[in-house]
PDB file of C-alpha atoms (C1' of nucleotides) in Angstrom:
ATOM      1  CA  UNK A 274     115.319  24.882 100.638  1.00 69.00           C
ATOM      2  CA  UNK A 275     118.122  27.615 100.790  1.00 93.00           C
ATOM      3  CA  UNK A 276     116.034  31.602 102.493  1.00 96.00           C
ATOM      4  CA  UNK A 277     118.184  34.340 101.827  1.00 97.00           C
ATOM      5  CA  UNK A 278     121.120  33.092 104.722  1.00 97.00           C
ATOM      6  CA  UNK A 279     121.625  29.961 102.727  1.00 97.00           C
ATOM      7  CA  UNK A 280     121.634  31.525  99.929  1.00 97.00           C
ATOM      8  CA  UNK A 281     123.943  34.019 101.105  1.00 97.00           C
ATOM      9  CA  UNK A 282     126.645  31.305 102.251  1.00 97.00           C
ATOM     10  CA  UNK A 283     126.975  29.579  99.356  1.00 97.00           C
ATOM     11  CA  UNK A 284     127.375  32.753  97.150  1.00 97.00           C
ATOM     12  CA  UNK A 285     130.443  33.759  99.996  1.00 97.00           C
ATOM     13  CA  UNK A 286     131.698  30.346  99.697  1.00 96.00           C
ATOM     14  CA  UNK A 287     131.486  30.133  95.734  1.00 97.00           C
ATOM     15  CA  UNK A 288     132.927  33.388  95.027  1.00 98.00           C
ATOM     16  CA  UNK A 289     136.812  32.486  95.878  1.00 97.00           C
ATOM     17  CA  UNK A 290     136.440  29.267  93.531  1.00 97.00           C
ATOM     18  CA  UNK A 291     134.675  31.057  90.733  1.00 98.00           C
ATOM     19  CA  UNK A 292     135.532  34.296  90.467  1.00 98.00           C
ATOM     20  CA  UNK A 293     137.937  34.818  87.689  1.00 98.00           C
ATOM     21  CA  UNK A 294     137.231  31.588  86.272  1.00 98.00           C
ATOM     22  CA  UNK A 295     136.368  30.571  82.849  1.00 98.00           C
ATOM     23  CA  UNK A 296     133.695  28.037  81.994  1.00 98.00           C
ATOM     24  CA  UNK A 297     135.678  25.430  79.586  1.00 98.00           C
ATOM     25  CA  UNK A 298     132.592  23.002  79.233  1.00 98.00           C
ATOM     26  CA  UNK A 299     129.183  22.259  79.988  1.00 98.00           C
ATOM     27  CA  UNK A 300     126.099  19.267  80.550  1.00 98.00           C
ATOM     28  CA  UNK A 301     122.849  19.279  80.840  1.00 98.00           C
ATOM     29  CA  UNK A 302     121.950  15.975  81.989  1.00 97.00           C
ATOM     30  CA  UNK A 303     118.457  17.383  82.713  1.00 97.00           C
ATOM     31  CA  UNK A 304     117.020  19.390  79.834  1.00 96.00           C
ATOM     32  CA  UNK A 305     113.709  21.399  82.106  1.00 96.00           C
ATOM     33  CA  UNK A 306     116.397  22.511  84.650  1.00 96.00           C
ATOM     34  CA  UNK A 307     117.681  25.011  82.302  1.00 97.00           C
ATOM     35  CA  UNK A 308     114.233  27.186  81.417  1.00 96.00           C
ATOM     36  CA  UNK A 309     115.482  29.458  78.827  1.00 96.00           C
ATOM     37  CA  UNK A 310     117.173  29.130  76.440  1.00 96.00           C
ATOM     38  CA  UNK A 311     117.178  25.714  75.228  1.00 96.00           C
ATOM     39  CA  UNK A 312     119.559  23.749  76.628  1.00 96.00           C
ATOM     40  CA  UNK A 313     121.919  23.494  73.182  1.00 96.00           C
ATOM     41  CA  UNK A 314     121.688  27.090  72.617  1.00 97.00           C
ATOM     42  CA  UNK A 315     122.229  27.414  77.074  1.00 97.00           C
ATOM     43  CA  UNK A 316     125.470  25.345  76.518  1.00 98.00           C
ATOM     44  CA  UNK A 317     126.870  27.160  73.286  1.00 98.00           C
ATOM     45  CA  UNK A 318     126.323  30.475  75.165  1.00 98.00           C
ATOM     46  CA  UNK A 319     127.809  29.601  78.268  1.00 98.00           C
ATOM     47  CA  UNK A 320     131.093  27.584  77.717  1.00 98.00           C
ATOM     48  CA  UNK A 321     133.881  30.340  77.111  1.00 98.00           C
ATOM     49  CA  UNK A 322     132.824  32.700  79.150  1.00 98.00           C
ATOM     50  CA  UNK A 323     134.565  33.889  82.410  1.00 98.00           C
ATOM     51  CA  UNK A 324     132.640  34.191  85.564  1.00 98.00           C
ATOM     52  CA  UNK A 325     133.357  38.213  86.775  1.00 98.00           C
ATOM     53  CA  UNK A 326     130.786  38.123  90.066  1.00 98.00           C
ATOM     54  CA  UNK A 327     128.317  36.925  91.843  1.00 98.00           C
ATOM     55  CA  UNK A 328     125.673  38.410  92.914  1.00 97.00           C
ATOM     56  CA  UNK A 329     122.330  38.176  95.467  1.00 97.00           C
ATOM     57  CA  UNK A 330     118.683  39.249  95.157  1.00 96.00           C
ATOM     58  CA  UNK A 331     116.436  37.764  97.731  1.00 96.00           C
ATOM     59  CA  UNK A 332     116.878  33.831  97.295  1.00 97.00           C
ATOM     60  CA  UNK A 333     118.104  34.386  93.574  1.00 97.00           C
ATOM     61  CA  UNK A 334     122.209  33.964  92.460  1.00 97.00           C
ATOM     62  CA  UNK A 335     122.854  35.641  90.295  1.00 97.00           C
ATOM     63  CA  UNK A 336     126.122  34.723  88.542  1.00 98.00           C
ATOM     64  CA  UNK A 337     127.739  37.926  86.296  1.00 98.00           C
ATOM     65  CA  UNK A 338     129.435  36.608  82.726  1.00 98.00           C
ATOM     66  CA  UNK A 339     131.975  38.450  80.952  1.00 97.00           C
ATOM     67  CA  UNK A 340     130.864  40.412  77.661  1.00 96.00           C
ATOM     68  CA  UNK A 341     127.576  41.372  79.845  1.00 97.00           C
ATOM     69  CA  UNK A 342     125.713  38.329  80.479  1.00 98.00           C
ATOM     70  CA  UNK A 343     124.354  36.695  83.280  1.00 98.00           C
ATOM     71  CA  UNK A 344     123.233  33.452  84.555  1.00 98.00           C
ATOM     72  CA  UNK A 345     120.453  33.671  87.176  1.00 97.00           C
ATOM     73  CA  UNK A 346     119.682  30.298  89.746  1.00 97.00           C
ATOM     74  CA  UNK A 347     117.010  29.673  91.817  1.00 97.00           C
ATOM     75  CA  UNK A 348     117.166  26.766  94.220  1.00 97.00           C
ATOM     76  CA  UNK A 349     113.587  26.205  95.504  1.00 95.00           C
ATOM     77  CA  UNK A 350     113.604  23.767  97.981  1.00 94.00           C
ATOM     78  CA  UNK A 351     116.678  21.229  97.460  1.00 95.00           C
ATOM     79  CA  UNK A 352     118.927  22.580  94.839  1.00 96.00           C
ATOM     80  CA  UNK A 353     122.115  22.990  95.338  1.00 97.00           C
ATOM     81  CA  UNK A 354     125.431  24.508  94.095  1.00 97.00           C
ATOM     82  CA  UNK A 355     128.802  22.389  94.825  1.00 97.00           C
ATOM     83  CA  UNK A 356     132.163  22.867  93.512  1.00 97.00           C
ATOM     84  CA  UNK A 357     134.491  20.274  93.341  1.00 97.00           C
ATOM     85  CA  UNK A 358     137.462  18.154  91.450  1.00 97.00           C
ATOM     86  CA  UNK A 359     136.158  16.178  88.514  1.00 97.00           C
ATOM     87  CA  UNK A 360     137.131  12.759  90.677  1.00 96.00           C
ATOM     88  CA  UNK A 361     134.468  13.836  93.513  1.00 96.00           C
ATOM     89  CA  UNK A 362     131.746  10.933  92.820  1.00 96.00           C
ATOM     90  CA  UNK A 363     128.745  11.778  91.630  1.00 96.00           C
ATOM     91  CA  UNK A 364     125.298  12.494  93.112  1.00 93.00           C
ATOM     92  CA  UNK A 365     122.197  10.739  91.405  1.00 94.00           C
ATOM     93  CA  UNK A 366     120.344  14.451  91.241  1.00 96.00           C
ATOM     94  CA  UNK A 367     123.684  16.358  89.401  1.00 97.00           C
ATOM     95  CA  UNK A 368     121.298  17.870  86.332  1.00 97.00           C
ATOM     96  CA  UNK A 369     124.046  20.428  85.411  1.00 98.00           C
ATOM     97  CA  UNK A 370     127.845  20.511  85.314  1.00 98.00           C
ATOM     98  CA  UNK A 371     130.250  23.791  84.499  1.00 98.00           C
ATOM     99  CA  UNK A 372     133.667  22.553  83.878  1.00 98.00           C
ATOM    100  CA  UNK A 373     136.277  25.483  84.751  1.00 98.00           C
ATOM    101  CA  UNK A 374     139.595  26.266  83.287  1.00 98.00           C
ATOM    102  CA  UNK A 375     141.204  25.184  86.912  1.00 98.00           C
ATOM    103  CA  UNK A 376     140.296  21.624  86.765  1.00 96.00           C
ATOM    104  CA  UNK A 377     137.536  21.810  88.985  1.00 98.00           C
ATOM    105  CA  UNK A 378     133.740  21.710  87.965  1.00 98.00           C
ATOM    106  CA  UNK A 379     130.518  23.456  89.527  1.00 98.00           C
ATOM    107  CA  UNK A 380     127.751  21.037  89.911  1.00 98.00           C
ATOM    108  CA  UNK A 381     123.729  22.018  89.982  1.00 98.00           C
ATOM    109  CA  UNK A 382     122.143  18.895  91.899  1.00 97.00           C
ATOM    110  CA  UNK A 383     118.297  18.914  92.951  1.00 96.00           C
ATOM    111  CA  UNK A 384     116.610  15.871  94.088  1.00 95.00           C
ATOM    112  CA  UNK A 385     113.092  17.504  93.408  1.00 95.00           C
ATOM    113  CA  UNK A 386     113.563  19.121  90.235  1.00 95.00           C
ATOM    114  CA  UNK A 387     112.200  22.342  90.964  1.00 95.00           C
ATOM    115  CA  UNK A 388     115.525  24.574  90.775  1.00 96.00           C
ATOM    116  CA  UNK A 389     115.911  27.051  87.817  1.00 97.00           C
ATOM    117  CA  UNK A 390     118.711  27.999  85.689  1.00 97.00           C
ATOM    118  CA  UNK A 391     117.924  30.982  83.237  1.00 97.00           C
ATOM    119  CA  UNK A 392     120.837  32.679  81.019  1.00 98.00           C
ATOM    120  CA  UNK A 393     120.349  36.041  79.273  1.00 97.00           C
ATOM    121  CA  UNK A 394     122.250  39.471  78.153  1.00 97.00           C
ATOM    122  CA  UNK A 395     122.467  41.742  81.123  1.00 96.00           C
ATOM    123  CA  UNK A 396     119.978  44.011  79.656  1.00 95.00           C
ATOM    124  CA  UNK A 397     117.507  41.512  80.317  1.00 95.00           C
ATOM    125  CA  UNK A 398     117.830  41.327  83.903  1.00 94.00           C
ATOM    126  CA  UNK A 399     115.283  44.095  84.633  1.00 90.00           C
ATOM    127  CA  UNK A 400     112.537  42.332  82.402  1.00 92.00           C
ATOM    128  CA  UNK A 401     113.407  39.514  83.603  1.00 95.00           C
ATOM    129  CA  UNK A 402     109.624  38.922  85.295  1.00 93.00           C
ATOM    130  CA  UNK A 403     111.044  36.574  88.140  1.00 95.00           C
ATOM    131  CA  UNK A 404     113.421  39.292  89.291  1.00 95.00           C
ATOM    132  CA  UNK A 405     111.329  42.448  88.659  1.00 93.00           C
ATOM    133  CA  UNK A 406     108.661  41.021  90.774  1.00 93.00           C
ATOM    134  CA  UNK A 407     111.003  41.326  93.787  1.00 95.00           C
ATOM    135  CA  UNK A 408     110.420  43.647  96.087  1.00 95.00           C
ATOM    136  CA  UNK A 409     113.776  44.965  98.125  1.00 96.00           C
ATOM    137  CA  UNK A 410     116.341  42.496  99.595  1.00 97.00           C
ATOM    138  CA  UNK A 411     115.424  41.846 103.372  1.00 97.00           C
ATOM    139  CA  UNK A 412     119.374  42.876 104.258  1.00 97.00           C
ATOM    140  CA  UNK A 413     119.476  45.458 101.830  1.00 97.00           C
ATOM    141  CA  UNK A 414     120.345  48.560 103.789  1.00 97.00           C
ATOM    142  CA  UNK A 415     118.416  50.905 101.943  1.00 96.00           C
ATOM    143  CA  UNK A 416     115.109  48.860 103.488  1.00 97.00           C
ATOM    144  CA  UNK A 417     114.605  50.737 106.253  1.00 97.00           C
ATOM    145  CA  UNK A 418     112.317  50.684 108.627  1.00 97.00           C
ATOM    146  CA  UNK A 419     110.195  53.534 107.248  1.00 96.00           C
ATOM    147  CA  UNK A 420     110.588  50.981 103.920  1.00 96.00           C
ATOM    148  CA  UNK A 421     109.146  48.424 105.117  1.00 96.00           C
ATOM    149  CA  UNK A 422     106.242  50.450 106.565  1.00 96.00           C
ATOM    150  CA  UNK A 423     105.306  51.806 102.944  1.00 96.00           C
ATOM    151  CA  UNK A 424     105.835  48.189 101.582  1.00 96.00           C
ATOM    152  CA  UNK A 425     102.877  46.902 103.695  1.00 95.00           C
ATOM    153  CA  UNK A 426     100.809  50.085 102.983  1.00 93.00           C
ATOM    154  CA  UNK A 427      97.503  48.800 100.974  1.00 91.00           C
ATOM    155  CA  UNK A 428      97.364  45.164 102.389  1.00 92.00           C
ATOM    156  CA  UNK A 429      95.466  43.347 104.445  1.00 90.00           C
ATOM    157  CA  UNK A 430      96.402  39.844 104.791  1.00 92.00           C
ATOM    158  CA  UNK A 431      98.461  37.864 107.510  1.00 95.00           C
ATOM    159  CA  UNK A 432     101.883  39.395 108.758  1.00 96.00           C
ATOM    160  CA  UNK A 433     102.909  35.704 107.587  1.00 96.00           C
ATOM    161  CA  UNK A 434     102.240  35.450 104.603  1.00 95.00           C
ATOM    162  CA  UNK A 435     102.971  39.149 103.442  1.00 96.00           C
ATOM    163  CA  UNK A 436     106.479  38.354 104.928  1.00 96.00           C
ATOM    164  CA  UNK A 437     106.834  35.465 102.817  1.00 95.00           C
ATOM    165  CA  UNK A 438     105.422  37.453  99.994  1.00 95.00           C
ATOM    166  CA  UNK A 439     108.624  38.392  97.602  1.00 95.00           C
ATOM    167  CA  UNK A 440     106.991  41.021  95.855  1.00 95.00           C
ATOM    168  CA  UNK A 441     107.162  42.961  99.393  1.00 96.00           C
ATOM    169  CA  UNK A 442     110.200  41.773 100.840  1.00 96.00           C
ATOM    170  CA  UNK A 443     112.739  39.264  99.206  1.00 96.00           C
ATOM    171  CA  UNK A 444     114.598  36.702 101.219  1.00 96.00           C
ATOM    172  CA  UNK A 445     112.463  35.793 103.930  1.00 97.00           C
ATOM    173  CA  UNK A 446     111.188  32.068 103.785  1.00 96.00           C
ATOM    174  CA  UNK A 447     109.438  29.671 105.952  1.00 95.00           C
ATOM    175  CA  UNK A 448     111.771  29.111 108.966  1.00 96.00           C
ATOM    176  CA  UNK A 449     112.929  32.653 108.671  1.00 96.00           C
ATOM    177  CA  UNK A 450     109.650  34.013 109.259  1.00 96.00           C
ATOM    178  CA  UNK A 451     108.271  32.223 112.096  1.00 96.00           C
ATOM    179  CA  UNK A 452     111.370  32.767 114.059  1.00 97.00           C
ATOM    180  CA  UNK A 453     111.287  36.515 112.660  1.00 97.00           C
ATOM    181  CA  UNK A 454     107.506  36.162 114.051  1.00 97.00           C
ATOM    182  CA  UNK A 455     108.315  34.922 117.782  1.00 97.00           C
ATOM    183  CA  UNK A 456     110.570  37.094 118.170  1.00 97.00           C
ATOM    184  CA  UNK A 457     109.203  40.124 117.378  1.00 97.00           C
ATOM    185  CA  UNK A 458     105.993  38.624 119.460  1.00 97.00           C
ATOM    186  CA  UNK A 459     103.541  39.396 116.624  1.00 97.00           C
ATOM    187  CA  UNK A 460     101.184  36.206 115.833  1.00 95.00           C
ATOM    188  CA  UNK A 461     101.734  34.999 112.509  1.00 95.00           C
ATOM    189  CA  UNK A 462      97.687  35.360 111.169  1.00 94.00           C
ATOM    190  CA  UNK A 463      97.455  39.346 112.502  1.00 94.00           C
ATOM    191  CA  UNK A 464      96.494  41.033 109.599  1.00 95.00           C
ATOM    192  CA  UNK A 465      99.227  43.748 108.147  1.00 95.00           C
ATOM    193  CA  UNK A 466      96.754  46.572 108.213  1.00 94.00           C
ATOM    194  CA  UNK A 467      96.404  45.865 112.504  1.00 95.00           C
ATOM    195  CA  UNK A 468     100.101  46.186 113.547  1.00 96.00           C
ATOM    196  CA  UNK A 469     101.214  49.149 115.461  1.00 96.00           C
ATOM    197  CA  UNK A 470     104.253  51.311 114.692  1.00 96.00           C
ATOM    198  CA  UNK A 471     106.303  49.764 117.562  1.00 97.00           C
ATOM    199  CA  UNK A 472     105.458  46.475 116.651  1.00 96.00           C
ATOM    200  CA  UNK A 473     106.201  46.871 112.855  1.00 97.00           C
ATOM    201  CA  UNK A 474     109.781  48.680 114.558  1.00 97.00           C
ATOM    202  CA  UNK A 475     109.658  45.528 116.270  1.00 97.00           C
ATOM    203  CA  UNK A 476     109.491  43.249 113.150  1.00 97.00           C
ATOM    204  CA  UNK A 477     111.858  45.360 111.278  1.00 97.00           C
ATOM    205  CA  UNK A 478     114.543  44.995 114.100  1.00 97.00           C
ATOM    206  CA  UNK A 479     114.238  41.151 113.953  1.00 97.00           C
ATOM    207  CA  UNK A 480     114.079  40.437 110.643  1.00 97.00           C
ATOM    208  CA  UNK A 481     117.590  42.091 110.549  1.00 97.00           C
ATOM    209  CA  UNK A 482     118.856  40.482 114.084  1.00 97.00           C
ATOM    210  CA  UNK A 483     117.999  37.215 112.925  1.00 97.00           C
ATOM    211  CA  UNK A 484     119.073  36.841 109.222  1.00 97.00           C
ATOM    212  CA  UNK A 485     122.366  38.351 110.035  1.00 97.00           C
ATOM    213  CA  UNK A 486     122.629  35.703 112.770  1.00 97.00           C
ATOM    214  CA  UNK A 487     121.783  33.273 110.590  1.00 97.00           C
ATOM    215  CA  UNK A 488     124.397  34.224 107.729  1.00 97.00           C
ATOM    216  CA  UNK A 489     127.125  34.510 110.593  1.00 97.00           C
ATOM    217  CA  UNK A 490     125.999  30.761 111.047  1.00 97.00           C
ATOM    218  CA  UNK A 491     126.300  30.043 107.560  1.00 96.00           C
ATOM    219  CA  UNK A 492     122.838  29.430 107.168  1.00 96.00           C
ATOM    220  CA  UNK A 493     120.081  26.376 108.767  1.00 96.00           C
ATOM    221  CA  UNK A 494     120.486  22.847 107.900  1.00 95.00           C
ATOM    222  CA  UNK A 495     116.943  20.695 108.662  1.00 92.00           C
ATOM    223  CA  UNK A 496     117.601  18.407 105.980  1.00 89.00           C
ATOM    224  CA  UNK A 497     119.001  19.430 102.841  1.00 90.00           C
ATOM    225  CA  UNK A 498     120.770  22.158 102.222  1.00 94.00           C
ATOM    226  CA  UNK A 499     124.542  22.443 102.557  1.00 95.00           C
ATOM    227  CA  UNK A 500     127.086  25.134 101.085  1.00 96.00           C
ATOM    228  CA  UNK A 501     128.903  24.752  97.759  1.00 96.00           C
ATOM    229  CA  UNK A 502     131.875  22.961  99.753  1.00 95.00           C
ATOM    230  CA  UNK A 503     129.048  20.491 101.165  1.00 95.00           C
ATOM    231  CA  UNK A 504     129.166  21.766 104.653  1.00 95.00           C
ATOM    232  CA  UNK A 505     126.219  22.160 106.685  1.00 95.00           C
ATOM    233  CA  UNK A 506     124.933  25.175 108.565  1.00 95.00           C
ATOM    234  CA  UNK A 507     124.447  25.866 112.084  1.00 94.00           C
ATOM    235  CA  UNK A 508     121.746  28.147 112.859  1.00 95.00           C
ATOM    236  CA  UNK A 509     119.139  25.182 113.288  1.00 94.00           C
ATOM    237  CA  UNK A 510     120.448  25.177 117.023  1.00 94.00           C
ATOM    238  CA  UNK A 511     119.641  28.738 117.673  1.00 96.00           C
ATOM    239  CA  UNK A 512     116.152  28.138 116.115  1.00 96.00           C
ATOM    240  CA  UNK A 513     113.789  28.748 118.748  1.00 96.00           C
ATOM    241  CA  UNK A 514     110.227  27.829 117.229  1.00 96.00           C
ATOM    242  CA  UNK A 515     110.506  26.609 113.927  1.00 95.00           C
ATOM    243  CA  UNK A 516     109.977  22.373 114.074  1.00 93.00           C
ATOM    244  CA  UNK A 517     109.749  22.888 117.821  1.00 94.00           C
ATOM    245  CA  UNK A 518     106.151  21.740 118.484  1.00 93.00           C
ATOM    246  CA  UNK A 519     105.707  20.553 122.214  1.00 92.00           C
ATOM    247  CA  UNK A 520     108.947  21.931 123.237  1.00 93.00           C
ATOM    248  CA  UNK A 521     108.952  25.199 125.315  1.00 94.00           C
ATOM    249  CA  UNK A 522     109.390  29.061 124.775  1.00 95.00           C
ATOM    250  CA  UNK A 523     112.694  29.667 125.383  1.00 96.00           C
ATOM    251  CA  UNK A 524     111.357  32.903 127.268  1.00 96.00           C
ATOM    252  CA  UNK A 525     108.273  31.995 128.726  1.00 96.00           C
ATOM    253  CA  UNK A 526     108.484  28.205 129.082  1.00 95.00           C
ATOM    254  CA  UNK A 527     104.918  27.742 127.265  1.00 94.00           C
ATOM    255  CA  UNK A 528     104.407  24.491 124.810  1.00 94.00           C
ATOM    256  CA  UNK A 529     105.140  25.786 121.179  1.00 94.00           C
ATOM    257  CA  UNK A 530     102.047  25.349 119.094  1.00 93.00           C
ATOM    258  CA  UNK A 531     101.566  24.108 114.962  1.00 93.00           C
ATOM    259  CA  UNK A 532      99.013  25.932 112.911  1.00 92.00           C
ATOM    260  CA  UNK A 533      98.563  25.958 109.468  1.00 92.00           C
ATOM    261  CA  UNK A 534      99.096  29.508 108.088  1.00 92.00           C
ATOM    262  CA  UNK A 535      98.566  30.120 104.094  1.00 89.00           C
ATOM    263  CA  UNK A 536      99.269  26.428 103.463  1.00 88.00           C
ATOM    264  CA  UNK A 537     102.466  26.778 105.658  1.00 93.00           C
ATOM    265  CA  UNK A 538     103.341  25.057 109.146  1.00 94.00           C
ATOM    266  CA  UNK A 539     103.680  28.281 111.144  1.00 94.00           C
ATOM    267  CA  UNK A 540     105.579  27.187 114.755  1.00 95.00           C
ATOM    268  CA  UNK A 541     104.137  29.902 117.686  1.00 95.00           C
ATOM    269  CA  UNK A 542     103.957  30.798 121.050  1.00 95.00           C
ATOM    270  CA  UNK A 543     100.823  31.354 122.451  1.00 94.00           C
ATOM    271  CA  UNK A 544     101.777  33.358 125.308  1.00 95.00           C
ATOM    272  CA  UNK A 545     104.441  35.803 123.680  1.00 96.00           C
ATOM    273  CA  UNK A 546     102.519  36.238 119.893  1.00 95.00           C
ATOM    274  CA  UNK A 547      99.309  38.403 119.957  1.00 92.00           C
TER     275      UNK A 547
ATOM    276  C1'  DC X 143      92.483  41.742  96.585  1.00 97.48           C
ATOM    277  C1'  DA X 144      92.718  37.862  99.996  1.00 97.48           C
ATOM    278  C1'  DG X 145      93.117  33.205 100.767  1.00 97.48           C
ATOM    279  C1'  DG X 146      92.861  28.481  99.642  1.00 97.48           C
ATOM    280  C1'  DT X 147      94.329  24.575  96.761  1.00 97.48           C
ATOM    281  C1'  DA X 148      96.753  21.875  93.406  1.00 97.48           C
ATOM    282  C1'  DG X 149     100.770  21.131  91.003  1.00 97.48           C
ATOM    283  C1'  DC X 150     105.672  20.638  90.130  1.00 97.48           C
ATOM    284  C1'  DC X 151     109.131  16.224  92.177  1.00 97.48           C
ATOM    285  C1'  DT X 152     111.415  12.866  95.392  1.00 97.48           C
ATOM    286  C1'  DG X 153     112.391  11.329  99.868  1.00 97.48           C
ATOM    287  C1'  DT X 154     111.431  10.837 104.784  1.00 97.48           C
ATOM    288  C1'  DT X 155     108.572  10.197 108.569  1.00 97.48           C
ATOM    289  C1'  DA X 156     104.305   9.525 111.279  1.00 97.48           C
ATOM    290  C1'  DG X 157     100.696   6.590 111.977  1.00 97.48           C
ATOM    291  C1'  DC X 158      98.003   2.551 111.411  1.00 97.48           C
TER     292       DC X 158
ATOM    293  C1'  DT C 193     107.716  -4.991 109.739  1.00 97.48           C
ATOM    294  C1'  DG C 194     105.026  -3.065 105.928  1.00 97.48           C
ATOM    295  C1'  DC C 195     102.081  -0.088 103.875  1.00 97.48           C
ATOM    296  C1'  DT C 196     100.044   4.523 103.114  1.00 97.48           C
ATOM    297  C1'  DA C 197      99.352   9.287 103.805  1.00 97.48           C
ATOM    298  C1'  DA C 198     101.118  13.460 105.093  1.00 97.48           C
ATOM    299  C1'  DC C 199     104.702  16.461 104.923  1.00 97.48           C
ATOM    300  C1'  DA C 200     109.183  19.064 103.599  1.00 97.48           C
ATOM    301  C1'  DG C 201     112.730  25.141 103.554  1.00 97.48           C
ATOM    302  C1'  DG C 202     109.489  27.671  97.148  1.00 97.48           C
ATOM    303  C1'  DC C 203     106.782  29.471  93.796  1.00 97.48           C
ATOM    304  C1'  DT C 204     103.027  29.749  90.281  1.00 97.48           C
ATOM    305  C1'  DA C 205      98.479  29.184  88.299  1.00 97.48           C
ATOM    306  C1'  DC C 206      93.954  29.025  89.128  1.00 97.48           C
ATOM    307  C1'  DC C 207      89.710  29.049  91.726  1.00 97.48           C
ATOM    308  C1'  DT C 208      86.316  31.077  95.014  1.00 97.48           C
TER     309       DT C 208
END
DNA sequence: CAGGTAGCCTGTTAGC
DNA sequence: TGCTAACAGGCTACCT
């Protein structure tokens, strides 16, 4: 569900409920949610502790513990992270609940399971395999656009799936990349090793351009994925390809195309992407 | 190494 | 209307 905008909203709009805040209880209604540790020893660990930060690596929340421990969430494709009173009803997908020490509670939900919670000593975090497998943060400003150049030095495979690839660039998902894609007029199944300097300046420039747009419009809302207040975002009316086929460019007025692209639905103009 | 597929789950939608 | 198949924003394991 949540690419790195999403992902980037709900951290903004969790951060003045949690920060500061110390966990006073916790369930596991949903014992696989929580991968390591178990869920007894998750709970025992957990409850007490005050939440200092939190934190963003690609799609990954990462939420900073007092006494140097960390919980680290991934929300696949329909997790989500709401805080609210204890009276707010319940969802039928709530798997995990933090109660805090101001009444309110922060609620993991996922109606298809695949979300992971992981807890560990901040020591950890760099052997953590999920997390050292990233490669840099899509908005991190050290990725520059000589960065990105080196990170698709050596491969050969489509420009969309290498995008999508974490390991070379973390935060970029689906609908991300085929707007990224249009944009930057570079067809999706090019193969890394064939694009030009000004079209990988091209790529760079819109990968930045359009996930900061996206995080000023607190993220894209297609179906599922709203911010820890419930709210939907707004940048799925500024999306100009992605679950537009038969509708027209927006700059050339050509029918938007479907084609399957490393498993994924990649949206594309035939006219503007060589 | 690249690229495809199945699998993890549940819900929605397209098509017959 | 009712049923079924395909599909959905992610990621991994496994195969060719």
């Amino acid at each position: 569900m949540p690419e790195l905008p999403e992902v980037a909203t709900i951290i903004s709009s969790l951060k003045p409920l949690l920060v500061g805040r110390r966990i006073t209880g916790t369930e596991v209604f949903l014992a696989k949610m929580v991968k390591s540790p178990s869920p007894e020893d998750f709970i025992r660990e957990v409850t007490g502790r005050v939440i200092t930060g939190i934190e963003r690596k690609g799609k990954f929340l990462l939420f900073l513990l007092d006494q140097s421990h960390l919980i680290v969430v991934h929300l696949r494709m329909t997790g989500r992270l709401i805080c609210c009173s204890l009276e707010t009803p319940r969802d039928k997908y709530l798997h995990v609940v933090f109660y805090l020490d101001d009444g309110n509670e922060l609620r993991f939900q996922d109606m298809r399971q695949f979300g992971t919670i992981n807890f560990m000593p901040l020591g950890d975090r760099q052997s953590f395999a999920p997390l050292q497998a990233l490669g840099p943060d899509a908005l991190d400003p050290a990725l520059t656009r000589d960065a990105l150049k080196k990170r698709f030095n050596g491969r050969r495979g489509h420009i969309k799936s290498v995008l999508l690839d974490q390991a070379v660039v973390c935060g970029l998902g689906n609908i991300y990349a085929n707007e990224v894609l249009w944009k930057a007029r570079i067809h999706p199944e090019r193969s890394v090793d064939t694009l030009t300097n000004n079209e990988v300046a091209r790529l760079y420039k819109c990968i930045k351009e359009i996930l900061n747009e996206a995080v000023e419009h607190r993220g894209t809302t297609l179906r599922d994925y709203v911010d820890s207040h419930g709210v939907p975002g707004d940048f799925q009316k500024m999306l100009s390809v992605h679950g537009r086929e038969g509708e027209l460019c927006p700059v050339c007025g050509h029918k938007i195309e479907k084609l399957k692209c490393g498993g994924r639905s990649a949206y594309v103009c035939p006219c503007c992407q060589k």
